[in-house]
PDB file of C-alpha atoms in Angstrom:
ATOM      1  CA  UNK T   1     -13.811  21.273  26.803  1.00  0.00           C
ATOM      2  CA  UNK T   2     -16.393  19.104  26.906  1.00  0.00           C
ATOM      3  CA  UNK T   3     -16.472  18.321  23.436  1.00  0.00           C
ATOM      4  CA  UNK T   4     -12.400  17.212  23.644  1.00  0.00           C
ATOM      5  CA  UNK T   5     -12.686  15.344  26.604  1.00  0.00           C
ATOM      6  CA  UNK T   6     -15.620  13.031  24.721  1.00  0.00           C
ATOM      7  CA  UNK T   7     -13.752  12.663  21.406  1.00  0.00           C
ATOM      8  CA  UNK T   8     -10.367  11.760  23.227  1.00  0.00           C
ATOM      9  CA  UNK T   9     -12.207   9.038  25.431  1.00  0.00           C
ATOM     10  CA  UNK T  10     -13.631   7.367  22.122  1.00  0.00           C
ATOM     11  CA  UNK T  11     -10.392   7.673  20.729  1.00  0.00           C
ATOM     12  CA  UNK T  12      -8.474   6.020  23.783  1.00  0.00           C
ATOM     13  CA  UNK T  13     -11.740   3.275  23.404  1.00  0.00           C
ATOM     14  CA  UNK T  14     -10.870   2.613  20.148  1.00  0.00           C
ATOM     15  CA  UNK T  15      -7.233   2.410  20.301  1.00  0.00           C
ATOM     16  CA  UNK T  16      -7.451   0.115  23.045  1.00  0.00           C
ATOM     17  CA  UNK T  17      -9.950  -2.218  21.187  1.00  0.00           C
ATOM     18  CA  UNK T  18      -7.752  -2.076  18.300  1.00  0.00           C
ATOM     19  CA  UNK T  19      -4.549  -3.104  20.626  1.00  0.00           C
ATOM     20  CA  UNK T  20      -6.875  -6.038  21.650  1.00  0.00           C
ATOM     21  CA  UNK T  21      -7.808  -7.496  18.786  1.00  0.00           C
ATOM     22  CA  UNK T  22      -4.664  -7.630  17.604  1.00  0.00           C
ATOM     23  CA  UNK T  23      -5.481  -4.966  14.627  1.00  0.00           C
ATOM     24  CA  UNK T  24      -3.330  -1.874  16.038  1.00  0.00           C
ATOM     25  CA  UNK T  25      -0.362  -2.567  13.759  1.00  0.00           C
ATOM     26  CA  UNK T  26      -0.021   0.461  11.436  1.00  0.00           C
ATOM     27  CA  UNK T  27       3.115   0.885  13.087  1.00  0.00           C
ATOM     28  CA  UNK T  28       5.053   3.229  13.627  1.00  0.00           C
ATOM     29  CA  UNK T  29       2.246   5.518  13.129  1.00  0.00           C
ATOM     30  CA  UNK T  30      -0.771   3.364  14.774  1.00  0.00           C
ATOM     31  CA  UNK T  31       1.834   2.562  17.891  1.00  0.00           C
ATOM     32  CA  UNK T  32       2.589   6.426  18.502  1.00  0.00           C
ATOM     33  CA  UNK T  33      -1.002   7.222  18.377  1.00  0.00           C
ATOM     34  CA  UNK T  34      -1.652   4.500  21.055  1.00  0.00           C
ATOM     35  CA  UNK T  35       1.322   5.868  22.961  1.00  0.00           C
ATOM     36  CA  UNK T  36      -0.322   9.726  22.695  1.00  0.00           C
ATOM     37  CA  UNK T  37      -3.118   8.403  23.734  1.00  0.00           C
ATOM     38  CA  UNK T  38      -2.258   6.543  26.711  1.00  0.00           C
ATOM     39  CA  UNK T  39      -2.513   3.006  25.756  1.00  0.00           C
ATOM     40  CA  UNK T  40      -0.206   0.930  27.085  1.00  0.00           C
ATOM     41  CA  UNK T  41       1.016  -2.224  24.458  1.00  0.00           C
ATOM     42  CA  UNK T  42       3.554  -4.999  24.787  1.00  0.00           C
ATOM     43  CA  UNK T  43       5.485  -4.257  21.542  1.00  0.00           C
ATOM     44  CA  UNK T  44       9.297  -3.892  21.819  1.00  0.00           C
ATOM     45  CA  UNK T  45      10.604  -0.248  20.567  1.00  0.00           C
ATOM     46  CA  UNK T  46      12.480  -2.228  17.964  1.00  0.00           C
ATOM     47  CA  UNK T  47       9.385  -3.972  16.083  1.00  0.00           C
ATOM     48  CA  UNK T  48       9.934  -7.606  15.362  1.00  0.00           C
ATOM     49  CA  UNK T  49      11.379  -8.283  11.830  1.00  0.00           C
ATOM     50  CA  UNK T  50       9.790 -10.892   9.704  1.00  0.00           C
ATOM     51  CA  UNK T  51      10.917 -13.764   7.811  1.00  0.00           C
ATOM     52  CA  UNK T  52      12.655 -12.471   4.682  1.00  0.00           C
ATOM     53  CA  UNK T  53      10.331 -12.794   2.039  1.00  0.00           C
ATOM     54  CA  UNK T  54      12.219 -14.222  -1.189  1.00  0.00           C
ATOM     55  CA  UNK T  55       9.498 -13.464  -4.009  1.00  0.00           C
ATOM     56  CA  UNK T  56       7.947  -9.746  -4.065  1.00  0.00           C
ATOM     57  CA  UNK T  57       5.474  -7.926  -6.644  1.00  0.00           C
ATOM     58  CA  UNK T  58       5.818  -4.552  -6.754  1.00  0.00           C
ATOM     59  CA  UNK T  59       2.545  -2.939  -9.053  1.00  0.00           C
ATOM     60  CA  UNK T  60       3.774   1.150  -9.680  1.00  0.00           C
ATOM     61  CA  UNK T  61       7.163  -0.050  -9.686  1.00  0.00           C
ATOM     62  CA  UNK T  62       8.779   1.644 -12.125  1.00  0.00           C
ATOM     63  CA  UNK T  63       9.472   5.091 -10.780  1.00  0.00           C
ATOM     64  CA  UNK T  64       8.848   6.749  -7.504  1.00  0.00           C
ATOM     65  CA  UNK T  65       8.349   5.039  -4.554  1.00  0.00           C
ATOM     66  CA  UNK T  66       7.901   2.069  -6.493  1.00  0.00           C
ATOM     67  CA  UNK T  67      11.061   1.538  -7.626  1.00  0.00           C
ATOM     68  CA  UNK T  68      12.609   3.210  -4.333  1.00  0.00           C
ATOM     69  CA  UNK T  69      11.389  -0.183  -2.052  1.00  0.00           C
ATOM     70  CA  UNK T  70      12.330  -2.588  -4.924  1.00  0.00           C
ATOM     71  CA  UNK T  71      15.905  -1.216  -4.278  1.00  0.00           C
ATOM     72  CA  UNK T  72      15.849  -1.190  -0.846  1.00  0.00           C
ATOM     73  CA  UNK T  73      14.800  -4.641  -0.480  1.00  0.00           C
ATOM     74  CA  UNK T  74      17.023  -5.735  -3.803  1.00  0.00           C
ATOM     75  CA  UNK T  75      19.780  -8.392  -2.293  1.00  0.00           C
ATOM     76  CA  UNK T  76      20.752 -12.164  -3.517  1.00  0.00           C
ATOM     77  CA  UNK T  77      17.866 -14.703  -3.215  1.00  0.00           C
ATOM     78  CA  UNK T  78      15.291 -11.880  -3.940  1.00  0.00           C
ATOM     79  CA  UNK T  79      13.138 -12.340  -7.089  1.00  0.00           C
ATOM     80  CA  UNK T  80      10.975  -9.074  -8.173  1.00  0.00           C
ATOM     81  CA  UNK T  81       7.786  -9.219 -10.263  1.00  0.00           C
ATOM     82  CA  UNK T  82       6.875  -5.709 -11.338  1.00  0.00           C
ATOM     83  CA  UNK T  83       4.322  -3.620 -13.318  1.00  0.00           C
ATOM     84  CA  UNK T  84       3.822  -0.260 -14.544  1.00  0.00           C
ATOM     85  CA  UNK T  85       2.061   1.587 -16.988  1.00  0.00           C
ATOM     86  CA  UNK T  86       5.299   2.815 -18.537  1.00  0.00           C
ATOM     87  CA  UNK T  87       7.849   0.243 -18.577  1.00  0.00           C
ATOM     88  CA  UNK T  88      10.774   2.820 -19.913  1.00  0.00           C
ATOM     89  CA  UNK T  89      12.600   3.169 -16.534  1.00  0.00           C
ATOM     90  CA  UNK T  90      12.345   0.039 -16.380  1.00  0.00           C
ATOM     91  CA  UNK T  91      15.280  -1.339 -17.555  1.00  0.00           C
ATOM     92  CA  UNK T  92      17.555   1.393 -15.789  1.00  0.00           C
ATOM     93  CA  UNK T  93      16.282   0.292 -12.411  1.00  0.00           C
ATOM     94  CA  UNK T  94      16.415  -3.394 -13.135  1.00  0.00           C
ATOM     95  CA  UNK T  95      20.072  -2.910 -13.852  1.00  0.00           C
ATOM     96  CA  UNK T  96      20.356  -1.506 -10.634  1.00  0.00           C
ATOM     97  CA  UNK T  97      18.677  -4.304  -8.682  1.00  0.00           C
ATOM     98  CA  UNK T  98      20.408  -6.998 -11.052  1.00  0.00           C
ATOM     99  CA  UNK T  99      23.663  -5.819  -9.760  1.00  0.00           C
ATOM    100  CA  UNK T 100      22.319  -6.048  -5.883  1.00  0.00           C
ATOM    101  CA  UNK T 101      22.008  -9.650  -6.502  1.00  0.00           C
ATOM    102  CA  UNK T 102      18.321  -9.615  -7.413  1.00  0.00           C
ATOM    103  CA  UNK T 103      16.433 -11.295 -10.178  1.00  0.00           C
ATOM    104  CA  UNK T 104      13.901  -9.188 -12.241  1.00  0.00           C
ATOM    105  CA  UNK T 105      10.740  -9.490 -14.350  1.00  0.00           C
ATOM    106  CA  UNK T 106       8.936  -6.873 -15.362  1.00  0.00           C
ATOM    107  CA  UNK T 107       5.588  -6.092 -17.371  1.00  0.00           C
ATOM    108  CA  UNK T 108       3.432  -3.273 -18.670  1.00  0.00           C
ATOM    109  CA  UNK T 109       0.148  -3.277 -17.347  1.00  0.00           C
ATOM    110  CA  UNK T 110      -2.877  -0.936 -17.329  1.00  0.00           C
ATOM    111  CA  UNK T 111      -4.269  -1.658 -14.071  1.00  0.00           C
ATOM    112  CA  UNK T 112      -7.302   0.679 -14.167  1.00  0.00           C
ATOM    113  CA  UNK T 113      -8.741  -1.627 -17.236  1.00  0.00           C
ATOM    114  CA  UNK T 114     -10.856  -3.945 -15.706  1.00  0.00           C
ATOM    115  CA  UNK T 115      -9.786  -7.312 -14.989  1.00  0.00           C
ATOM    116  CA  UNK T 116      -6.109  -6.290 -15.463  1.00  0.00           C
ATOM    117  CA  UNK T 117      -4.961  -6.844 -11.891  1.00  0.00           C
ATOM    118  CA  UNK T 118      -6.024  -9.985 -11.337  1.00  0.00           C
ATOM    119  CA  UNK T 119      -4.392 -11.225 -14.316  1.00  0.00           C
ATOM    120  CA  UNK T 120      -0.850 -10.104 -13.720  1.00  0.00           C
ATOM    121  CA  UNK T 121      -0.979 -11.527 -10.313  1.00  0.00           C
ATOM    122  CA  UNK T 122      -2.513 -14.633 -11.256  1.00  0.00           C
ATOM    123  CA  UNK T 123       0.521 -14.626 -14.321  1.00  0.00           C
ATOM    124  CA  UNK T 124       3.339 -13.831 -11.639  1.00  0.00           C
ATOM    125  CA  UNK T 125       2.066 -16.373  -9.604  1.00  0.00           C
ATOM    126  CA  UNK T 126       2.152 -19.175 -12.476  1.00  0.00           C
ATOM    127  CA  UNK T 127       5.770 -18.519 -12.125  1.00  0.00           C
ATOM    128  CA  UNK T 128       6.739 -18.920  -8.914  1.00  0.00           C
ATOM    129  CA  UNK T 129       4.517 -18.228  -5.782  1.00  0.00           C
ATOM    130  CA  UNK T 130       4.368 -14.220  -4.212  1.00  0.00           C
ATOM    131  CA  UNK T 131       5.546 -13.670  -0.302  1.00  0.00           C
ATOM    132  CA  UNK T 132       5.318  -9.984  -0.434  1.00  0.00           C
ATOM    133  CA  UNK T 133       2.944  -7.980  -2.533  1.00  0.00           C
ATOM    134  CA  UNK T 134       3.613  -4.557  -2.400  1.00  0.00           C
ATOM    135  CA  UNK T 135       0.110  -2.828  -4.069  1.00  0.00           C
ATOM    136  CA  UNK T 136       1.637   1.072  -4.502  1.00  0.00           C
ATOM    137  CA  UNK T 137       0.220   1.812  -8.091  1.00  0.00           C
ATOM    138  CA  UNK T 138      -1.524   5.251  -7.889  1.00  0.00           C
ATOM    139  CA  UNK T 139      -2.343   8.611  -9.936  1.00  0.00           C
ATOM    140  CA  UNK T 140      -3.139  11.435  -8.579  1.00  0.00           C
ATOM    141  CA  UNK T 141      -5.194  14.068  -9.999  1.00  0.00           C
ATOM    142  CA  UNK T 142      -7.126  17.540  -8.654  1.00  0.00           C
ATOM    143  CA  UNK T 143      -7.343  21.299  -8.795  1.00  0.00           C
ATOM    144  CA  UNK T 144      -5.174  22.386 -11.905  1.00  0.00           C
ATOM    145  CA  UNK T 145      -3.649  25.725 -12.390  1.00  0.00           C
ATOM    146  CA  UNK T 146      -6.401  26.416 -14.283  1.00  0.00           C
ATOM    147  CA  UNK T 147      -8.306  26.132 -10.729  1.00  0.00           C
ATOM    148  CA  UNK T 148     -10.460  23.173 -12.305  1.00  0.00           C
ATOM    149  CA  UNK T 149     -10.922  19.921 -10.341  1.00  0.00           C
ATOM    150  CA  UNK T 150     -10.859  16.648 -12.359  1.00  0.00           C
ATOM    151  CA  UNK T 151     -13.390  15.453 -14.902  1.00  0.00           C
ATOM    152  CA  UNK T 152     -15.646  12.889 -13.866  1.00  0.00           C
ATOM    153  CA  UNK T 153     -13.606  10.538 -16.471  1.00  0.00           C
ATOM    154  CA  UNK T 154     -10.256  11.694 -14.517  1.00  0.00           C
ATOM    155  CA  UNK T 155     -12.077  10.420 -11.280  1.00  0.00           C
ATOM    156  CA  UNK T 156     -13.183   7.191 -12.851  1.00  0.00           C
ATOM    157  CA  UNK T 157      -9.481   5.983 -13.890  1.00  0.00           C
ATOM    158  CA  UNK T 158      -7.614   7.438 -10.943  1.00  0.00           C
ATOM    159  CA  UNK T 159     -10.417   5.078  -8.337  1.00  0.00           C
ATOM    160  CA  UNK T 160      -9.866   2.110 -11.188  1.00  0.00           C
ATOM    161  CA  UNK T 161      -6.134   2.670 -10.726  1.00  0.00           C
ATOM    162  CA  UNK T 162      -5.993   3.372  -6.827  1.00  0.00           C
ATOM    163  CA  UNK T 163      -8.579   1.539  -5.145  1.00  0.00           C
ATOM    164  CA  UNK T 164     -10.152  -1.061  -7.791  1.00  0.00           C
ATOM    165  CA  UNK T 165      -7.443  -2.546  -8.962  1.00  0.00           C
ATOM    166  CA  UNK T 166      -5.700  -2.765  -5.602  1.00  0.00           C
ATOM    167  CA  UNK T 167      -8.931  -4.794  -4.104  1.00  0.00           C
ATOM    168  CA  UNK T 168      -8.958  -6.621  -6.819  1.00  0.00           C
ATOM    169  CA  UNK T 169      -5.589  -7.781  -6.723  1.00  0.00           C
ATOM    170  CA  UNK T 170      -5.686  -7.996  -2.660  1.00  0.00           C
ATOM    171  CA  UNK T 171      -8.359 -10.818  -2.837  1.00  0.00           C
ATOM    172  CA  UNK T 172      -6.258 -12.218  -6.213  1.00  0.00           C
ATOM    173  CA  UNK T 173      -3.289 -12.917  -4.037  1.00  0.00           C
ATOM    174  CA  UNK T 174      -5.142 -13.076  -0.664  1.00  0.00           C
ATOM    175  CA  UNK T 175      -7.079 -16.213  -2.131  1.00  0.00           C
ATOM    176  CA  UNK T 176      -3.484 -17.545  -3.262  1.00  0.00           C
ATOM    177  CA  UNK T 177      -1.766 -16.994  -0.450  1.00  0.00           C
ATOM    178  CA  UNK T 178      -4.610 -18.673   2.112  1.00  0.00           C
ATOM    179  CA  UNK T 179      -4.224 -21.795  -0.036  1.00  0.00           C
ATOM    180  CA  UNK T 180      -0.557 -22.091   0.729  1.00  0.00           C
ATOM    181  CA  UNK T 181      -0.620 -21.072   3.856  1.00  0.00           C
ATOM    182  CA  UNK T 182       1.655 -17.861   3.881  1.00  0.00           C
ATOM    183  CA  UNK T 183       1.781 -14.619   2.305  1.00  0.00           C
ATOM    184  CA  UNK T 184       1.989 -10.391   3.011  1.00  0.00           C
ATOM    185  CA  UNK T 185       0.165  -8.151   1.801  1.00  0.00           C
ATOM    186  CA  UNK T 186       0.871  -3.975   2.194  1.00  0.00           C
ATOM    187  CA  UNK T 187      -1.235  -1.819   0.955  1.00  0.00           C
ATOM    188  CA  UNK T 188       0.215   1.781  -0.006  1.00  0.00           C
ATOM    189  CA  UNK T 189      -2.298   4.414   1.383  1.00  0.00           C
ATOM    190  CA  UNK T 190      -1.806   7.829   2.395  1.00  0.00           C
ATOM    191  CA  UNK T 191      -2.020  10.743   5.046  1.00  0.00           C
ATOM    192  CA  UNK T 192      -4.797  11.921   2.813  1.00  0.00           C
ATOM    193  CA  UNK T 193      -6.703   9.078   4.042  1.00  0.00           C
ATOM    194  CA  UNK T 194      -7.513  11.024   7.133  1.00  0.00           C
ATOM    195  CA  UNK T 195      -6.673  14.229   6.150  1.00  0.00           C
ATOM    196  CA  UNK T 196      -8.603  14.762   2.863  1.00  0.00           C
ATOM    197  CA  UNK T 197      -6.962  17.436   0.157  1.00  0.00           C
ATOM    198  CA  UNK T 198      -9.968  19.884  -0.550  1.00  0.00           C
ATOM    199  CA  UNK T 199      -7.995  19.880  -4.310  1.00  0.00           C
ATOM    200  CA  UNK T 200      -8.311  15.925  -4.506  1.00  0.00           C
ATOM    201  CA  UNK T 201     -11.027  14.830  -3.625  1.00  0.00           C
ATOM    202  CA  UNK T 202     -11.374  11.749  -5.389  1.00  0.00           C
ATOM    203  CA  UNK T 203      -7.700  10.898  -4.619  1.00  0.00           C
ATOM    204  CA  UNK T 204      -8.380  11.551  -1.481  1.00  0.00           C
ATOM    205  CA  UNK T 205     -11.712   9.256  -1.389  1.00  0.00           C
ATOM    206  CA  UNK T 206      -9.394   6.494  -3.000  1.00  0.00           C
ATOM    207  CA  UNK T 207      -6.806   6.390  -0.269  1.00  0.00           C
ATOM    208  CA  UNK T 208      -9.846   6.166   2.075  1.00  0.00           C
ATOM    209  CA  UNK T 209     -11.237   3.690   0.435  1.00  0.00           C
ATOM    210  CA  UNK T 210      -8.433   1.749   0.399  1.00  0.00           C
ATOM    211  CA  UNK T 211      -7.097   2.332   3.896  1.00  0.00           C
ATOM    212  CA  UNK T 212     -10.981   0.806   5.054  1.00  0.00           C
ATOM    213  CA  UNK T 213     -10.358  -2.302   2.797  1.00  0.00           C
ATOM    214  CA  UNK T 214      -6.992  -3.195   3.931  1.00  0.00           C
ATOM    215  CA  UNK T 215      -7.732  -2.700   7.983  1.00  0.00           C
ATOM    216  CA  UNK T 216     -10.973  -4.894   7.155  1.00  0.00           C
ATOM    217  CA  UNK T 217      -9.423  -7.452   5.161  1.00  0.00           C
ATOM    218  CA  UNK T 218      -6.745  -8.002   7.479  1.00  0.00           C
ATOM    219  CA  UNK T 219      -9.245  -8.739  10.352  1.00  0.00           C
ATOM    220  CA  UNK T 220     -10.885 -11.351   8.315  1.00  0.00           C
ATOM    221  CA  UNK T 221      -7.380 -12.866   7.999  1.00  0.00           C
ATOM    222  CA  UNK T 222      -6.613 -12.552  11.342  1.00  0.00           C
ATOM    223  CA  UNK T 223      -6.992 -16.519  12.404  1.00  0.00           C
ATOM    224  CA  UNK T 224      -4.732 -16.983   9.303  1.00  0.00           C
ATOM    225  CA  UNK T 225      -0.812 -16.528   8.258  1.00  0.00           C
ATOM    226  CA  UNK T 226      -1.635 -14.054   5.711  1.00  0.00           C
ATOM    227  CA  UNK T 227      -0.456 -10.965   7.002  1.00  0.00           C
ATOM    228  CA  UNK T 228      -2.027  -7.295   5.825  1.00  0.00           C
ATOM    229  CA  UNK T 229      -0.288  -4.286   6.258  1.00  0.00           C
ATOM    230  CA  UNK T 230      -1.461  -0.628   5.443  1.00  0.00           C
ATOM    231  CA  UNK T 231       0.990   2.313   4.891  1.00  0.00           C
ATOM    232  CA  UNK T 232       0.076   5.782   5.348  1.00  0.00           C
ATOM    233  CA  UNK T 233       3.146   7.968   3.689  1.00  0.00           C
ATOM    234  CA  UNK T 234       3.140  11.673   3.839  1.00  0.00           C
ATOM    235  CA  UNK T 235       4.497  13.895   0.635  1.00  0.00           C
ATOM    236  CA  UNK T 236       7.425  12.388  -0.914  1.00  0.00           C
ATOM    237  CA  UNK T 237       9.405  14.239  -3.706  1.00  0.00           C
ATOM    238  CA  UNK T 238       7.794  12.533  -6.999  1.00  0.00           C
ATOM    239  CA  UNK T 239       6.242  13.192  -9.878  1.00  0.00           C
ATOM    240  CA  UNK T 240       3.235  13.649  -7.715  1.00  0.00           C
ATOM    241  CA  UNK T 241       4.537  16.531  -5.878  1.00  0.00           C
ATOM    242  CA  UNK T 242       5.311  18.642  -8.473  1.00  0.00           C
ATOM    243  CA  UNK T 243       1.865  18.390 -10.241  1.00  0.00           C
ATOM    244  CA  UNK T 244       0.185  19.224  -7.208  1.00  0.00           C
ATOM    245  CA  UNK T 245      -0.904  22.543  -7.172  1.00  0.00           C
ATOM    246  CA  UNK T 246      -2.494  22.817  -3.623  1.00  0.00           C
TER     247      UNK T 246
END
């Protein structure tokens, strides 16, 4: 009992600090915690929208839920930037945004080879400056059905792909973005990020990692009009899912 009551009055500490600062905006999930946990905010149930953003990069974009946000923000005026390792799906799914109104560029890029990230952002931007970067790109690897966890050179390219290359890219475009004066930046994590798999640990580690960047990068950018966001999805039916073994 006593245990509880300590951990939930650090909690309700740190919830409220967050709410303070102005850092408590991993919303919906970040506002329902503060809601559980008694802190009281002053944001609307409907959260405010932002200003449309015209020109979005999209790395991981080609299938899963890469491709499923460049459709759902495809409309006229929209211009889309995107990578992937494999750019065969591409050309399906840039039919599909083509015909929402959208125009579409796409590339194949590597981004767990070093140095690879900051040169397709620094390309994209050449051609026309990036409102919303959308930094999803991620493997996934563990426990096989052989009951093996990954080999150390599995861990090294799934951190190069999920967490270097997204830093690396975040402080690309971050730098950028500063110097005009605008930008968003949202940072694809996961649930795994608190809950770590016991079968993944290093993709696990990686959506740590990268959860801890984004929340400290955006309070560094605070006092500016770069905006960071950090997403935390659960399991989504992908190519992910069915290679997980559990």
């Amino acid at each position: 009992g006593r245990e509880a009551f300590i951990e939930n009055a650090i909690a309700r500490l740190e919830a409220a600090s967050l709410h303070q600062a102005g850092l408590f905006e991993d919303r919906p999930p970040r506002l329902e915690k503060a809601r559980a946990l008694g802190v009281a905010t002053d944001w609307d149930d409907d959260v405010s929208q932002s200003v449309p953003k015209k020109r979005i990069a999209i790395t991981g974009a080609s299938t899963g839920l890469g491709a499923a946000m460049a459709l759902q923000l495809a409309e006229p005026g929209v211009s889309f930037a995107l990578c992937a390792r494999n750019i065969a799906p591409f050309e399906e799914l840039a039919t599909e945004l083509r015909r929402k109104g959208a125009l579409v560029e796409y590339a194949s890029v590597d981004l767990a080879l070093s140095g690879a990230a900051e040169a397709w952002i620094r390309d994209v931007w050449q051609a026309g400056a990036i409102d919303l970067l959308l930094l999803n790109a991620g493997i996934f690897d563990g426990r096989g059905l052989d009951g093996q966890l990954e080999t150390p050179d599995r861990a090294e390219k799934l951190i190069s792909t999920n967490l270097t290359s997204a830093i690396t890219a975040a402080l690309t475009a971050t730098d950028l973005m500063r110097r005009r004066g605008t930008g968003h930046l949202v940072c694809i994590s996961s649930l795994a990020a608190f809950g770590p798999h016991a079968d993944a640990p290093s993709y696990s580690a990686s959506k740590a990692g990268l959860t801890a960047f984004a929340r400290a990068l955006r309070e560094g950018l605070i006092s500016t009009n770069v905006e960071v966001t950090v997403v935390h999805p659960g399991h989504i039916e992908s190519r992910q899912t069915q290679q997980h073994v559990g």
